[in-house]
């Protein structure tokens, strides 16, 4: 099947950016507003060989009642998690924890994809079985974090940019060979620090280049411009910034000829800043977030897989559930790390005798979010621990 958006883009003139961002193009379809740039045929011909597979992978991940387990903490971040339960940050401890996660019995019923850090993609379980094979046998698509983390953005207001484009094509080809079928690139936008026009443009451009390179190599890109929870601002300010960010992201995705049917998004939910005194109900988060999605995200995009961003486990599940109370054009689901793993990690505590209880804790959260994806979560019987927020100022991944 030929890609609809790719072939549309191939035959369409490229819109002027100002008009695209203002959403004016349909109201002023005048020839003077468009420039003609024929799409580079080389890019399309490479991607054409993967087009069907990309669409299929994205649809598999965006399947009813399932979402993504984000377990792609870098070694440094994983070290902080292990430290919180008194364990040393050794490869053996990381392997033991990740073995516990991927081999939770029946996980594939609720989880359609797992994002791995590079070490895990090439790692075996404690029992010596390839982690990629364990996932595949569970019906879970293996994915890979491909960004190289955040560094200061010179010339900005103390903001950051995301590294990792150098060598990305060859790394992506190797990850595909190793069994990965989707990729993740997380960049961040800070509201208290601006966001400056420079930081938003840099974030959007980096995501678009990464998305095009991923598709060329058979990996479905998860596009993640995380709008950090940090700040005292209210929900309206988050909404305003999110609209700007997503307008830029989709402008550059189109400019880079990214096939919309073969991507997944990982947005932040639209909430007040973590330090804002006015808290809002899940129904309000859902209304703002769906309003944002409807005004910015084309229905061709198969799945919207939210990050949890420091919300408590229960809060993240309640908010997702509220968004699924009526039908959406896309599969609206989860790609949580902290909101799936927190109780599981604490329950494990590094002790072999706790592995089963920790797996049960993971399955409980996965099932709760599966129900929330279907709009059927009630929130009954949740522990007090699962209601504790996990916000950390300036969180890195
Ligand atoms: P959280 O759900 O902990 O915010 O994870 C974000 C992320 O990008 C993981 O891949």
XYZ file of C-alpha atoms and ligand atoms in Angstrom:
407
model
C 0.000 0.000 0.000
C 1.405 3.383 -0.927
C 1.502 5.923 1.889
C -1.295 8.445 1.569
C 0.461 11.389 3.174
C 3.758 10.595 1.451
C 2.128 10.460 -1.966
C 0.036 13.537 -1.228
C 3.132 15.427 -0.208
C 4.947 14.209 -3.281
C 2.385 15.769 -5.594
C 1.546 18.858 -3.519
C 3.288 22.182 -3.447
C 4.874 22.924 -0.071
C 2.945 25.453 1.991
C 4.493 28.655 3.150
C 5.348 28.234 6.857
C 3.632 31.366 8.099
C 0.379 30.301 6.498
C 0.748 26.760 7.779
C 1.239 27.935 11.354
C -1.670 30.336 11.205
C -3.900 27.610 9.752
C -4.774 30.071 6.980
C -3.991 27.884 4.019
C -7.525 26.656 3.418
C -9.018 30.093 3.734
C -6.558 31.606 1.248
C -5.834 28.952 -1.364
C -4.170 31.542 -3.531
C -1.315 30.460 -5.764
C 0.815 33.339 -4.535
C 0.971 31.755 -1.064
C 2.675 28.559 -2.154
C 6.129 27.652 -3.368
C 6.777 24.550 -5.451
C 9.397 22.162 -4.097
C 9.250 18.722 -5.693
C 9.871 16.097 -2.986
C 13.304 14.461 -3.217
C 12.665 11.146 -4.944
C 15.567 9.363 -3.208
C 14.019 9.759 0.247
C 10.697 8.402 -0.903
C 12.137 5.470 -2.778
C 14.055 4.278 0.295
C 11.060 4.685 2.562
C 8.636 3.080 0.094
C 10.163 -0.313 0.872
C 9.162 0.089 4.514
C 5.847 1.966 4.067
C 3.509 -0.987 4.600
C 5.526 -2.284 7.513
C 5.605 1.111 9.234
C 1.823 1.426 8.999
C 1.390 -2.113 10.307
C 3.795 -1.619 13.214
C 2.119 1.636 14.247
C -1.329 -0.020 14.113
C -0.129 -2.999 16.151
C 1.205 -0.710 18.862
C -1.991 1.338 18.762
C -4.246 -1.671 19.318
C -7.324 -1.504 21.589
C -6.694 -1.867 25.305
C -2.915 -1.718 24.962
C -0.141 0.830 25.357
C 3.623 1.167 25.725
C 5.868 0.261 28.643
C 8.677 2.848 28.621
C 11.691 1.109 30.173
C 14.365 3.040 28.302
C 15.974 4.867 31.211
C 19.545 5.745 30.355
C 22.157 4.094 32.595
C 22.392 7.312 34.614
C 18.622 7.533 35.182
C 18.352 3.807 35.858
C 21.091 4.342 38.454
C 18.873 6.854 40.274
C 15.996 4.367 40.277
C 18.193 1.577 41.616
C 19.687 3.914 44.204
C 16.171 4.672 45.487
C 15.871 1.009 46.520
C 19.440 0.745 47.799
C 20.971 -1.063 44.828
C 24.201 -0.301 43.034
C 24.023 0.778 39.401
C 25.680 -2.306 37.896
C 24.877 -4.009 34.616
C 23.793 -7.112 36.555
C 21.260 -5.120 38.623
C 19.890 -3.369 35.548
C 19.592 -6.759 33.852
C 17.797 -8.300 36.853
C 15.267 -5.449 36.946
C 14.617 -5.493 33.238
C 14.287 -9.278 33.221
C 11.582 -8.913 35.881
C 9.717 -6.363 33.743
C 9.728 -8.140 30.383
C 8.951 -11.574 31.765
C 5.873 -10.594 33.780
C 3.401 -13.328 32.745
C 0.663 -12.107 30.378
C 2.114 -8.587 30.059
C 1.355 -8.585 26.318
C -2.366 -8.481 27.044
C -1.998 -4.856 28.156
C 1.312 -3.796 26.620
C 1.844 -3.596 22.860
C 5.338 -2.071 22.772
C 8.334 -1.676 25.084
C 10.916 1.083 24.666
C 14.412 -0.143 25.501
C 17.727 1.552 26.189
C 20.492 0.398 23.811
C 22.058 -1.832 26.476
C 18.769 -3.737 26.881
C 18.216 -4.172 23.143
C 21.438 -6.199 23.011
C 20.985 -7.819 26.431
C 19.752 -11.228 27.541
C 17.623 -12.006 30.568
C 19.207 -13.407 33.712
C 18.257 -16.861 32.334
C 20.157 -16.173 29.102
C 17.284 -15.548 26.677
C 17.436 -12.482 24.423
C 15.223 -9.744 25.859
C 13.981 -8.944 22.346
C 12.818 -12.577 21.975
C 11.023 -12.559 25.333
C 9.134 -9.439 24.263
C 8.256 -10.811 20.850
C 6.935 -14.033 22.406
C 4.716 -11.890 24.662
C 3.349 -10.139 21.528
C 5.156 -6.921 22.487
C 6.965 -4.889 19.797
C 10.523 -3.938 20.853
C 11.446 -0.257 20.493
C 14.609 1.732 21.087
C 15.506 5.119 22.559
C 17.696 6.710 19.894
C 18.266 10.225 21.211
C 21.508 11.007 23.022
C 20.030 13.231 25.685
C 19.690 16.918 26.409
C 22.409 19.579 26.492
C 22.270 23.376 26.975
C 21.020 25.313 23.952
C 23.475 28.151 23.390
C 21.800 31.492 22.769
C 18.609 30.558 24.606
C 17.155 31.338 28.000
C 18.821 28.402 29.825
C 16.912 25.952 27.638
C 18.105 22.680 26.148
C 18.240 20.798 22.882
C 18.367 17.103 22.124
C 21.428 15.451 20.569
C 21.634 12.304 18.470
C 21.253 13.018 14.743
C 24.911 12.273 13.890
C 25.195 8.646 12.826
C 21.472 8.083 13.447
C 20.835 6.400 10.079
C 23.453 3.706 10.607
C 22.479 3.201 14.261
C 18.820 2.862 13.230
C 19.677 0.256 10.586
C 21.588 -1.741 13.215
C 18.700 -1.455 15.716
C 16.275 -2.735 13.079
C 18.555 -5.734 12.462
C 18.565 -6.396 16.193
C 14.748 -6.549 16.245
C 13.645 -3.003 17.069
C 10.622 -1.807 15.092
C 10.007 1.605 16.596
C 12.089 4.420 18.013
C 11.821 7.186 20.588
C 13.342 10.655 20.685
C 12.513 12.802 23.701
C 13.170 16.486 23.616
C 11.809 18.978 26.120
C 10.271 22.426 26.216
C 10.344 24.435 29.441
C 7.538 26.899 30.149
C 9.230 28.833 33.006
C 12.289 29.376 30.807
C 10.306 30.757 27.908
C 9.900 28.803 25.836
C 11.905 30.835 23.348
C 11.052 30.672 19.652
C 14.569 29.288 19.140
C 14.055 26.382 21.568
C 10.685 25.446 20.055
C 12.065 25.546 16.518
C 15.108 23.481 17.470
C 12.932 20.895 19.245
C 10.543 20.616 16.296
C 13.280 20.439 13.664
C 15.243 17.772 15.556
C 12.111 15.646 15.974
C 11.300 15.939 12.273
C 14.814 14.974 11.104
C 14.820 12.026 13.508
C 11.350 10.935 12.325
C 12.384 10.982 8.655
C 15.594 9.023 9.363
C 13.710 6.464 11.480
C 11.131 5.833 8.754
C 13.877 5.440 6.151
C 15.249 2.629 8.288
C 11.990 0.818 9.051
C 11.459 2.205 12.561
C 8.185 3.908 13.513
C 9.227 7.171 15.190
C 7.588 8.204 18.438
C 7.558 11.974 18.333
C 7.967 13.332 21.875
C 8.256 17.040 22.564
C 7.735 16.852 26.318
C 6.376 20.071 27.770
C 7.824 19.853 31.245
C 5.540 20.019 34.270
C 7.954 22.457 35.975
C 6.416 25.817 36.838
C 3.671 27.739 38.576
C 1.657 28.469 35.424
C -1.983 27.532 35.020
C -3.536 25.131 32.515
C -4.315 27.885 29.969
C -0.630 28.745 29.629
C 0.250 25.061 29.057
C -2.457 24.887 26.396
C -1.097 27.970 24.617
C 2.483 26.634 24.607
C 1.400 23.142 23.526
C -0.506 24.573 20.552
C 2.584 26.461 19.416
C 4.874 23.460 19.874
C 2.636 21.023 17.977
C 2.069 23.500 15.139
C 5.836 23.744 14.649
C 6.323 19.977 14.995
C 3.756 19.180 12.297
C 5.055 21.903 10.025
C 8.550 20.407 10.076
C 7.299 16.795 9.919
C 5.525 17.717 6.678
C 8.541 19.623 5.392
C 10.679 16.507 5.988
C 8.172 14.301 4.108
C 7.371 12.193 7.137
C 4.528 9.738 6.543
C 1.892 10.549 9.165
C 0.327 7.057 9.100
C 3.670 5.630 10.205
C 4.360 7.723 13.309
C 3.183 7.729 16.912
C 3.061 10.753 19.205
C 4.075 10.984 22.827
C 2.687 14.263 24.138
C 2.416 15.598 27.649
C -1.148 15.958 28.863
C -2.321 19.549 29.177
C -2.201 20.195 32.926
C -1.310 23.105 35.205
C 2.383 23.436 36.145
C 3.467 21.192 39.038
C 3.795 24.197 41.359
C 0.485 25.823 40.373
C -1.925 26.140 43.305
C -5.021 25.585 41.179
C -5.400 21.861 40.650
C -7.893 20.582 38.080
C -10.068 17.474 37.723
C -9.338 14.697 35.180
C -12.323 15.900 33.104
C -10.661 19.320 32.725
C -7.299 17.796 31.757
C -9.142 15.634 29.224
C -11.099 18.555 27.766
C -8.002 20.736 27.311
C -5.867 17.903 25.976
C -8.462 16.705 23.484
C -9.020 20.274 22.378
C -5.282 20.549 21.716
C -5.169 17.258 19.805
C -8.196 18.124 17.696
C -6.746 21.476 16.704
C -3.262 20.205 15.849
C -3.066 16.461 15.124
C -4.243 15.015 11.785
C -6.486 11.930 12.080
C -4.023 10.008 9.865
C -1.767 9.661 12.932
C -2.670 6.239 14.363
C -1.747 6.609 18.017
C -1.312 9.183 20.747
C 0.690 7.558 23.536
C 0.916 9.947 26.483
C 3.878 10.246 28.835
C 3.202 10.437 32.575
C 5.692 13.234 33.302
C 5.714 12.989 37.105
C 1.969 12.552 37.690
C 1.094 9.884 40.233
C 0.271 6.439 38.911
C -3.435 6.899 39.656
C -3.599 10.460 38.296
C -2.063 9.382 34.974
C -4.586 6.552 34.703
C -7.593 8.712 35.664
C -6.627 11.387 33.128
C -6.234 8.823 30.355
C -9.567 7.280 31.249
C -11.270 10.689 31.081
C -9.920 11.176 27.554
C -11.485 7.918 26.419
C -15.044 8.627 27.511
C -16.075 9.299 23.928
C -14.611 8.099 20.605
C -11.455 9.827 19.316
C -10.048 9.865 15.775
C -6.832 8.281 17.093
C -6.001 5.536 19.566
C -5.458 7.524 22.781
C -3.250 5.519 25.097
C -0.177 5.485 27.329
C 3.589 5.238 27.065
C 4.425 5.534 30.734
C 7.668 4.900 32.565
C 7.247 6.211 36.103
C 3.455 5.697 36.185
C 3.874 2.012 35.295
C 7.069 1.174 37.159
C 7.053 3.051 40.447
C 5.187 0.615 42.721
C 6.753 -2.325 40.890
C 10.291 -1.083 41.597
C 9.574 -0.380 45.274
C 7.888 -3.762 45.718
C 10.891 -5.534 44.220
C 13.459 -3.727 46.372
C 16.201 -5.789 44.709
C 15.136 -9.019 46.451
C 14.662 -12.215 44.414
C 11.829 -13.346 46.711
C 9.848 -10.224 45.735
C 9.991 -10.748 41.963
C 6.502 -12.204 41.690
C 4.911 -9.489 43.844
C 6.721 -6.822 41.795
C 5.490 -8.373 38.537
C 1.958 -8.411 39.958
C 2.314 -4.693 40.757
C 3.402 -4.001 37.184
C 0.510 -6.065 35.798
C -1.948 -4.217 38.040
C -0.859 -0.847 36.628
C -0.732 -2.162 33.075
C -4.251 -3.525 33.429
C -5.545 -0.279 34.973
C -4.161 1.688 32.022
C -5.529 -0.864 29.579
C -8.978 -0.242 31.085
C -8.358 3.520 30.885
C -7.522 3.163 27.202
C -10.956 1.612 26.793
C -12.560 4.278 29.026
C -13.543 1.663 31.616
C -11.281 2.427 34.600
C -13.087 3.152 37.872
C -10.165 3.945 40.184
C -11.554 1.660 42.879
C -9.210 -0.126 45.279
C -6.052 1.839 44.433
C -3.377 2.055 47.133
C -2.348 5.341 48.756
C 1.173 4.792 47.397
C -0.120 4.768 43.816
C -1.643 8.210 44.423
C 1.686 9.849 45.315
C 3.038 12.272 42.719
C 6.487 11.655 41.222
C 7.340 15.106 39.930
C 11.075 15.907 40.010
C 12.280 19.376 39.023
C 14.250 19.415 35.740
C 13.787 15.651 35.264
C 16.062 14.028 32.681
C 15.678 10.620 31.108
P 7.451 9.180 32.126
O 6.166 8.435 31.853
O 8.116 8.738 33.386
O 7.258 10.660 32.039
O 8.464 8.758 30.957
C 8.776 9.618 29.923
C 9.497 8.969 28.831
O 9.836 9.630 27.861
C 9.796 7.543 28.863
O 10.136 7.024 27.590
